[in-house]
Amino acid sequence: NGSNALVSTDGTSWSIQAAYAGKDVAYDAKNQVTSQGVTYTVAIAGDNAANYNLNSTDTATQTLAATGTINPLGITANFGTVTKTYDGTTSVPSDQIQFQSMSGVITGDTVELAKGTGFAAAYHSRNVNGDADGKNWVDYTGLALTGASSKNYKLVNASGTEVTAATGAGVI
């Protein structure tokens, strides 16, 4: 009858599926996140689906193309406590640096925290009791993500901002 709606009593329903061209974050030549193809399949499902056609295609299924962006997932790093005997410096013994775990990595993905370009680790204060409120910690800079799935992630701080530095517990 030329209607653009499904008859609610004939057992038909809409089925819409979408799929990205790939499951990973896409990057352009400048290593910036970019869009990728998305394929939508729109269909009329049910016993009476053959009574309908979409957009004059004479079928109850139509495929549409679009673009979409998958953005990297933010993950946080956890560090082991670093301990050293007072030596008047903020240096951290390299054998004390402990990357314990990361929070937020999807099961099955391979992502590791590594010492990136310009990596450094130093106590916030050279003093045993740290700063004025008696606390001390280790500042890490130059952190990097490695592993087969690393391009799908970014290291973030507790507020969700992307970082290449982090803070861990430290005792002198």
Coordinates of N, CA and C in Angstrom, one line a residue:
N1 N 0.8 -1.2 0.0 CA 0.0 0.0 0.0 C 0.9 1.3 0.0
G2 N 2.2 1.1 -0.1 CA 3.1 2.3 -0.2 C 3.5 2.8 1.2
S3 N 3.1 2.1 2.3 CA 3.4 2.5 3.6 C 4.9 2.4 3.9
N4 N 5.4 3.2 4.8 CA 6.9 3.1 5.1 C 7.0 2.5 6.5
A5 N 6.1 1.7 7.0 CA 6.2 1.1 8.3 C 5.9 -0.4 8.2
L6 N 6.3 -1.1 9.2 CA 6.0 -2.6 9.2 C 4.6 -2.7 9.8
V7 N 3.9 -3.8 9.4 CA 2.7 -4.1 10.0 C 3.0 -4.8 11.3
S8 N 2.5 -4.3 12.4 CA 2.9 -4.8 13.7 C 2.3 -6.2 14.0
T9 N 1.3 -6.6 13.3 CA 0.7 -7.9 13.6 C 1.1 -9.1 12.7
D10 N 2.1 -8.8 11.8 CA 2.5 -9.9 10.9 C 3.8 -10.6 11.3
G11 N 4.3 -10.3 12.5 CA 5.5 -11.0 13.0 C 6.8 -10.5 12.4
T12 N 6.9 -9.4 11.8 CA 8.1 -8.9 11.3 C 8.7 -7.9 12.3
S13 N 10.0 -7.7 12.1 CA 10.8 -6.8 13.0 C 12.0 -6.3 12.2
W14 N 12.6 -5.2 12.7 CA 13.8 -4.7 12.1 C 15.0 -5.4 12.7
S15 N 16.0 -5.6 11.9 CA 17.3 -6.2 12.4 C 18.4 -5.3 11.8
I16 N 19.2 -4.7 12.7 CA 20.2 -3.8 12.3 C 21.5 -4.3 12.9
Q17 N 22.5 -4.5 12.1 CA 23.8 -4.9 12.6 C 24.9 -4.0 12.0
A18 N 25.9 -3.7 12.8 CA 27.0 -2.9 12.3 C 28.3 -3.5 12.6
A19 N 29.3 -3.4 11.7 CA 30.6 -4.0 11.9 C 31.7 -3.0 11.4
Y20 N 32.7 -2.8 12.2 CA 33.9 -2.0 11.8 C 34.7 -2.8 10.8
A21 N 35.5 -2.2 9.9 CA 36.3 -2.9 9.0 C 37.4 -3.7 9.7
G22 N 37.8 -3.2 10.9 CA 38.8 -3.9 11.7 C 38.5 -3.7 13.2
K23 N 39.0 -4.5 14.1 CA 38.7 -4.4 15.5 C 39.7 -3.5 16.2
D24 N 40.7 -3.1 15.6 CA 41.8 -2.2 16.2 C 41.6 -0.8 15.9
V25 N 42.2 0.1 16.7 CA 42.2 1.5 16.5 C 43.0 1.7 15.2
A26 N 42.5 2.6 14.3 CA 43.1 2.9 13.0 C 43.9 4.2 13.2
Y27 N 45.1 4.3 12.6 CA 46.0 5.4 12.7 C 46.3 5.9 11.2
D28 N 46.5 7.2 11.1 CA 46.9 7.7 9.8 C 48.5 7.8 9.7
A29 N 49.0 8.3 8.6 CA 50.4 8.4 8.4 C 51.2 9.2 9.5
K30 N 50.4 10.1 10.2 CA 51.0 11.0 11.2 C 50.8 10.4 12.6
N31 N 50.4 9.1 12.7 CA 50.1 8.4 13.9 C 49.0 9.0 14.7
Q32 N 48.0 9.6 14.0 CA 46.8 10.1 14.7 C 45.7 9.2 14.5
V33 N 44.8 9.0 15.5 CA 43.6 8.2 15.3 C 42.8 8.7 14.2
T34 N 42.3 7.8 13.3 CA 41.5 8.1 12.2 C 40.3 7.2 12.1
S35 N 39.4 7.6 11.2 CA 38.2 6.7 11.0 C 38.5 5.6 10.1
Q36 N 37.6 4.6 10.2 CA 37.6 3.4 9.3 C 36.2 3.1 8.8
G37 N 36.1 2.2 7.9 CA 34.8 1.8 7.4 C 33.9 1.1 8.3
V38 N 32.7 1.3 8.3 CA 31.6 0.6 9.1 C 30.6 0.1 8.1
T39 N 30.2 -1.1 8.1 CA 29.2 -1.7 7.3 C 27.9 -1.9 8.1
Y40 N 26.8 -1.4 7.7 CA 25.5 -1.6 8.4 C 24.7 -2.6 7.5
T41 N 24.1 -3.6 8.1 CA 23.2 -4.4 7.4 C 21.8 -4.2 8.1
V42 N 20.9 -3.7 7.3 CA 19.6 -3.4 7.8 C 18.7 -4.5 7.1
A43 N 17.9 -5.1 7.9 CA 17.0 -6.2 7.3 C 15.7 -6.2 8.1
I44 N 14.7 -6.7 7.4 CA 13.4 -7.0 7.9 C 13.4 -8.5 8.2
A45 N 13.2 -8.9 9.4 CA 13.2 -10.3 9.8 C 11.8 -10.8 10.1
G46 N 11.6 -12.1 10.1 CA 10.3 -12.7 10.5 C 9.7 -13.4 9.3
D47 N 8.7 -14.2 9.6 CA 8.0 -15.1 8.6 C 7.5 -14.3 7.4
N48 N 7.1 -13.1 7.5 CA 6.6 -12.3 6.4 C 7.5 -11.3 5.8
A49 N 8.8 -11.4 6.1 CA 9.8 -10.4 5.6 C 9.8 -10.3 4.1
A50 N 9.5 -11.4 3.4 CA 9.5 -11.3 1.9 C 8.4 -10.4 1.4
N51 N 7.4 -10.0 2.2 CA 6.4 -9.1 1.8 C 6.8 -7.6 1.8
Y52 N 8.1 -7.4 2.2 CA 8.6 -6.0 2.2 C 9.8 -5.9 1.4
N53 N 10.1 -4.7 1.0 CA 11.4 -4.4 0.4 C 11.9 -3.0 0.9
L54 N 13.2 -2.9 0.9 CA 13.8 -1.7 1.4 C 14.3 -0.8 0.3
N55 N 13.8 0.5 0.3 CA 14.3 1.5 -0.6 C 14.3 1.0 -2.1
S56 N 13.2 0.4 -2.5 CA 13.1 -0.1 -3.9 C 14.1 -1.1 -4.3
T57 N 14.7 -1.9 -3.4 CA 15.7 -2.8 -3.7 C 15.1 -4.2 -4.0
D58 N 13.8 -4.4 -3.9 CA 13.2 -5.6 -4.1 C 13.7 -6.7 -3.1
T59 N 14.3 -6.3 -2.0 CA 14.8 -7.3 -1.0 C 14.4 -6.7 0.4
A60 N 14.4 -7.6 1.3 CA 14.2 -7.2 2.7 C 15.5 -6.9 3.5
T61 N 16.6 -6.9 2.7 CA 17.9 -6.6 3.3 C 18.6 -5.5 2.5
Q62 N 19.3 -4.6 3.2 CA 20.1 -3.6 2.5 C 21.4 -3.4 3.3
T63 N 22.5 -3.2 2.6 CA 23.8 -3.0 3.2 C 24.2 -1.5 2.9
L64 N 24.6 -0.8 4.0 CA 25.0 0.6 3.9 C 26.4 0.8 4.4
A65 N 27.1 1.7 3.8 CA 28.5 2.0 4.2 C 28.5 3.3 5.0
A66 N 29.4 3.4 6.0 CA 29.6 4.6 6.7 C 31.1 4.6 7.2
T67 N 31.4 5.6 8.0 CA 32.7 5.6 8.7 C 32.5 5.8 10.2
G68 N 33.5 5.3 10.9 CA 33.4 5.5 12.4 C 34.8 5.4 13.0
T69 N 35.0 5.8 14.2 CA 36.3 5.8 14.8 C 36.3 5.0 16.1
I70 N 37.3 4.1 16.2 CA 37.5 3.4 17.5 C 38.7 4.1 18.2
N71 N 38.4 4.6 19.4 CA 39.4 5.4 20.1 C 40.1 4.4 21.1
P72 N 41.4 4.7 21.4 CA 42.2 3.9 22.3 C 41.5 3.9 23.7
L73 N 41.6 2.8 24.4 CA 41.0 2.6 25.7 C 42.0 3.0 26.8
G74 N 41.6 3.9 27.7 CA 42.5 4.3 28.8 C 42.7 3.2 29.8
I75 N 44.0 3.0 30.2 CA 44.3 2.0 31.2 C 45.3 2.7 32.2
T76 N 45.3 2.2 33.4 CA 46.2 2.7 34.5 C 47.2 1.7 34.9
A77 N 48.4 2.2 35.4 CA 49.5 1.3 35.8 C 49.6 1.3 37.3
N78 N 50.0 0.1 37.8 CA 50.3 -0.1 39.2 C 51.7 -0.4 39.4
F79 N 52.3 0.2 40.4 CA 53.8 0.0 40.7 C 54.0 -0.6 42.0
G80 N 55.1 -1.4 42.1 CA 55.5 -1.9 43.4 C 56.2 -0.8 44.3
T81 N 56.2 -1.0 45.6 CA 56.8 0.0 46.4 C 58.3 -0.1 46.3
V82 N 59.0 1.0 46.1 CA 60.4 1.1 46.0 C 61.0 1.5 47.3
T83 N 62.0 0.8 47.8 CA 62.6 1.1 49.1 C 64.1 1.2 48.9
K84 N 64.7 2.1 49.6 CA 66.2 2.2 49.6 C 66.7 2.9 50.9
T85 N 67.9 2.7 51.2 CA 68.6 3.3 52.3 C 68.9 4.8 52.0
Y86 N 68.7 5.7 52.9 CA 69.0 7.1 52.6 C 70.5 7.3 52.1
D87 N 70.6 8.0 51.0 CA 71.9 8.3 50.4 C 72.0 9.8 50.0
G88 N 71.0 10.6 50.4 CA 71.1 12.0 50.1 C 70.7 12.4 48.7
T89 N 70.2 11.4 47.9 CA 69.8 11.7 46.5 C 68.3 11.2 46.3
T90 N 67.8 11.6 45.1 CA 66.4 11.1 44.7 C 66.5 9.9 43.8
S91 N 67.7 9.4 43.6 CA 67.8 8.3 42.6 C 67.1 7.1 43.1
V92 N 66.6 6.3 42.2 CA 65.9 5.0 42.4 C 66.8 3.9 41.9
P93 N 67.1 3.0 42.8 CA 67.9 1.8 42.3 C 67.2 1.1 41.2
S94 N 67.8 0.8 40.1 CA 67.1 0.2 38.9 C 66.5 -1.1 39.2
D95 N 67.1 -1.9 40.1 CA 66.6 -3.2 40.5 C 65.3 -3.1 41.3
Q96 N 65.0 -1.9 41.8 CA 63.8 -1.7 42.6 C 62.6 -1.3 41.8
I97 N 62.8 -0.9 40.5 CA 61.6 -0.5 39.7 C 60.8 -1.7 39.3
Q98 N 59.5 -1.6 39.8 CA 58.6 -2.8 39.6 C 57.3 -2.3 39.0
F99 N 57.1 -2.7 37.7 CA 55.8 -2.5 37.1 C 55.0 -3.7 37.4
Q100 N 54.0 -3.5 38.3 CA 53.2 -4.7 38.8 C 52.1 -5.1 37.8
S101 N 51.2 -4.2 37.5 CA 50.1 -4.6 36.7 C 49.5 -3.4 36.0
M102 N 48.5 -3.6 35.2 CA 47.8 -2.5 34.6 C 46.3 -2.9 34.7
S103 N 45.5 -1.8 35.0 CA 44.1 -2.0 35.1 C 43.3 -1.5 33.9
G104 N 42.4 -2.4 33.4 CA 41.6 -2.0 32.2 C 41.9 -2.7 30.9
V105 N 42.9 -3.5 30.9 CA 43.3 -4.3 29.7 C 42.2 -5.4 29.4
I106 N 41.7 -5.5 28.2 CA 40.7 -6.5 27.9 C 41.4 -7.8 27.9
T107 N 40.7 -8.8 28.4 CA 41.2 -10.2 28.5 C 41.5 -10.7 27.1
G108 N 42.7 -11.3 26.9 CA 43.1 -11.8 25.6 C 44.1 -10.8 24.9
D109 N 44.1 -9.5 25.3 CA 45.0 -8.6 24.7 C 46.3 -8.6 25.3
T110 N 47.4 -8.3 24.6 CA 48.8 -8.3 25.1 C 49.2 -6.9 25.1
V111 N 49.4 -6.3 26.3 CA 49.8 -5.0 26.6 C 50.7 -5.0 27.8
E112 N 51.9 -4.4 27.6 CA 52.8 -4.3 28.8 C 53.3 -2.9 28.9
L113 N 53.7 -2.5 30.2 CA 54.2 -1.2 30.5 C 55.7 -1.3 30.4
A114 N 56.4 -0.4 29.7 CA 57.8 -0.5 29.5 C 58.5 0.9 29.7
K115 N 59.8 0.8 29.8 CA 60.6 2.0 29.9 C 60.7 2.6 28.5
G116 N 60.1 3.7 28.2 CA 60.1 4.3 26.9 C 61.3 5.3 26.7
T117 N 61.3 6.0 25.6 CA 62.3 7.1 25.4 C 62.3 8.1 26.5
G118 N 63.4 8.3 27.1 CA 63.6 9.3 28.1 C 63.1 8.8 29.5
F119 N 63.0 7.5 29.7 CA 62.5 7.0 30.9 C 63.4 7.4 32.1
A120 N 62.8 7.8 33.2 CA 63.5 8.1 34.4 C 62.6 7.8 35.6
A121 N 63.2 7.5 36.7 CA 62.5 7.3 38.0 C 63.2 8.0 39.1
A122 N 62.5 8.8 39.9 CA 63.2 9.5 41.0 C 62.2 9.7 42.1
Y123 N 62.7 9.7 43.3 CA 61.9 10.0 44.5 C 61.5 11.5 44.4
H124 N 60.4 11.8 44.9 CA 59.9 13.1 45.0 C 60.8 14.0 45.8
S125 N 61.3 13.4 46.9 CA 62.2 14.1 47.8 C 63.4 13.3 48.2
R126 N 64.5 13.9 48.5 CA 65.7 13.1 48.9 C 65.6 12.7 50.3
N127 N 64.7 13.3 51.1 CA 64.6 13.1 52.5 C 63.8 11.9 52.9
V128 N 64.2 11.3 54.0 CA 63.5 10.1 54.5 C 62.0 10.3 54.7
N129 N 61.6 11.5 55.3 CA 60.2 11.8 55.5 C 59.6 12.5 54.3
G130 N 60.2 12.7 53.2 CA 59.6 13.3 52.0 C 59.4 14.7 52.2
D131 N 58.2 15.2 51.8 CA 57.8 16.6 51.8 C 57.3 17.0 53.2
A132 N 56.7 18.2 53.2 CA 56.3 18.7 54.5 C 55.2 17.9 55.3
D133 N 54.4 17.1 54.6 CA 53.5 16.2 55.3 C 54.0 14.8 55.5
G134 N 55.3 14.6 55.4 CA 55.9 13.4 55.7 C 55.7 12.3 54.7
K135 N 55.4 12.6 53.5 CA 55.2 11.6 52.4 C 56.3 11.7 51.4
N136 N 56.6 10.5 50.8 CA 57.5 10.4 49.7 C 56.9 9.5 48.7
W137 N 57.3 9.6 47.5 CA 56.8 8.8 46.4 C 57.8 8.8 45.3
V138 N 57.7 7.9 44.3 CA 58.5 7.9 43.1 C 57.8 8.4 41.9
D139 N 58.4 9.3 41.2 CA 57.9 9.8 40.0 C 58.5 9.1 38.8
Y140 N 57.7 8.5 37.9 CA 58.2 7.8 36.7 C 57.8 8.7 35.5
T141 N 58.8 8.9 34.6 CA 58.5 9.6 33.4 C 59.0 8.7 32.2
G142 N 58.6 9.0 31.0 CA 59.0 8.3 29.8 C 58.4 6.9 29.8
L143 N 57.2 6.7 30.3 CA 56.6 5.3 30.2 C 56.0 5.1 28.8
A144 N 56.0 3.8 28.4 CA 55.5 3.5 27.1 C 54.7 2.2 27.2
L145 N 53.7 2.0 26.3 CA 53.0 0.7 26.2 C 53.6 -0.1 25.1
T146 N 53.8 -1.4 25.3 CA 54.3 -2.3 24.2 C 53.4 -3.5 24.2
G147 N 53.6 -4.3 23.2 CA 52.8 -5.6 23.1 C 51.9 -5.5 21.8
A148 N 51.5 -6.7 21.4 CA 50.7 -6.8 20.2 C 49.4 -5.9 20.1
S149 N 48.8 -5.7 21.3 CA 47.6 -4.9 21.3 C 47.8 -3.5 21.8
S150 N 49.0 -3.0 22.0 CA 49.3 -1.7 22.7 C 48.7 -0.5 21.9
K151 N 48.6 -0.6 20.6 CA 48.1 0.6 19.9 C 46.6 0.8 20.2
N152 N 45.9 -0.1 20.8 CA 44.5 0.0 21.1 C 44.3 0.7 22.5
Y153 N 45.4 1.0 23.2 CA 45.3 1.5 24.5 C 46.1 2.8 24.7
K154 N 45.8 3.6 25.7 CA 46.6 4.7 26.1 C 46.7 4.7 27.7
L155 N 47.9 5.1 28.2 CA 48.1 5.1 29.6 C 47.5 6.4 30.1
V156 N 46.6 6.3 31.2 CA 45.9 7.5 31.7 C 46.1 7.6 33.2
N157 N 45.9 8.8 33.7 CA 46.0 8.9 35.2 C 44.6 8.7 35.8
A158 N 44.5 8.9 37.1 CA 43.2 8.6 37.8 C 42.0 9.4 37.2
S159 N 42.3 10.6 36.7 CA 41.2 11.4 36.1 C 40.9 11.1 34.7
G160 N 41.7 10.2 34.1 CA 41.4 9.8 32.7 C 42.2 10.5 31.6
T161 N 43.1 11.4 32.1 CA 44.0 12.2 31.1 C 45.1 11.3 30.6
E162 N 45.4 11.3 29.3 CA 46.5 10.6 28.8 C 47.9 11.1 29.3
V163 N 48.7 10.1 29.7 CA 50.0 10.5 30.3 C 51.1 9.6 29.8
T164 N 52.4 10.0 30.0 CA 53.6 9.2 29.8 C 54.4 9.1 31.1
A165 N 53.7 9.6 32.2 CA 54.4 9.7 33.5 C 53.4 9.1 34.5
A166 N 53.9 8.7 35.7 CA 53.1 8.1 36.7 C 53.8 8.3 38.1
T167 N 53.1 8.0 39.1 CA 53.6 8.1 40.5 C 53.4 6.7 41.2
G168 N 54.4 6.3 41.9 CA 54.3 5.0 42.7 C 54.8 5.2 44.1
A169 N 54.5 4.2 44.9 CA 55.0 4.3 46.3 C 56.5 4.3 46.5
G170 N 57.0 5.0 47.4 CA 58.4 5.0 47.6 C 58.8 5.2 49.1
V171 N 59.7 4.5 49.6 CA 60.1 4.6 51.0 C 61.6 4.7 51.1
I172 N 62.1 5.7 51.8 CA 63.6 5.8 52.1 C 63.8 5.5 53.5

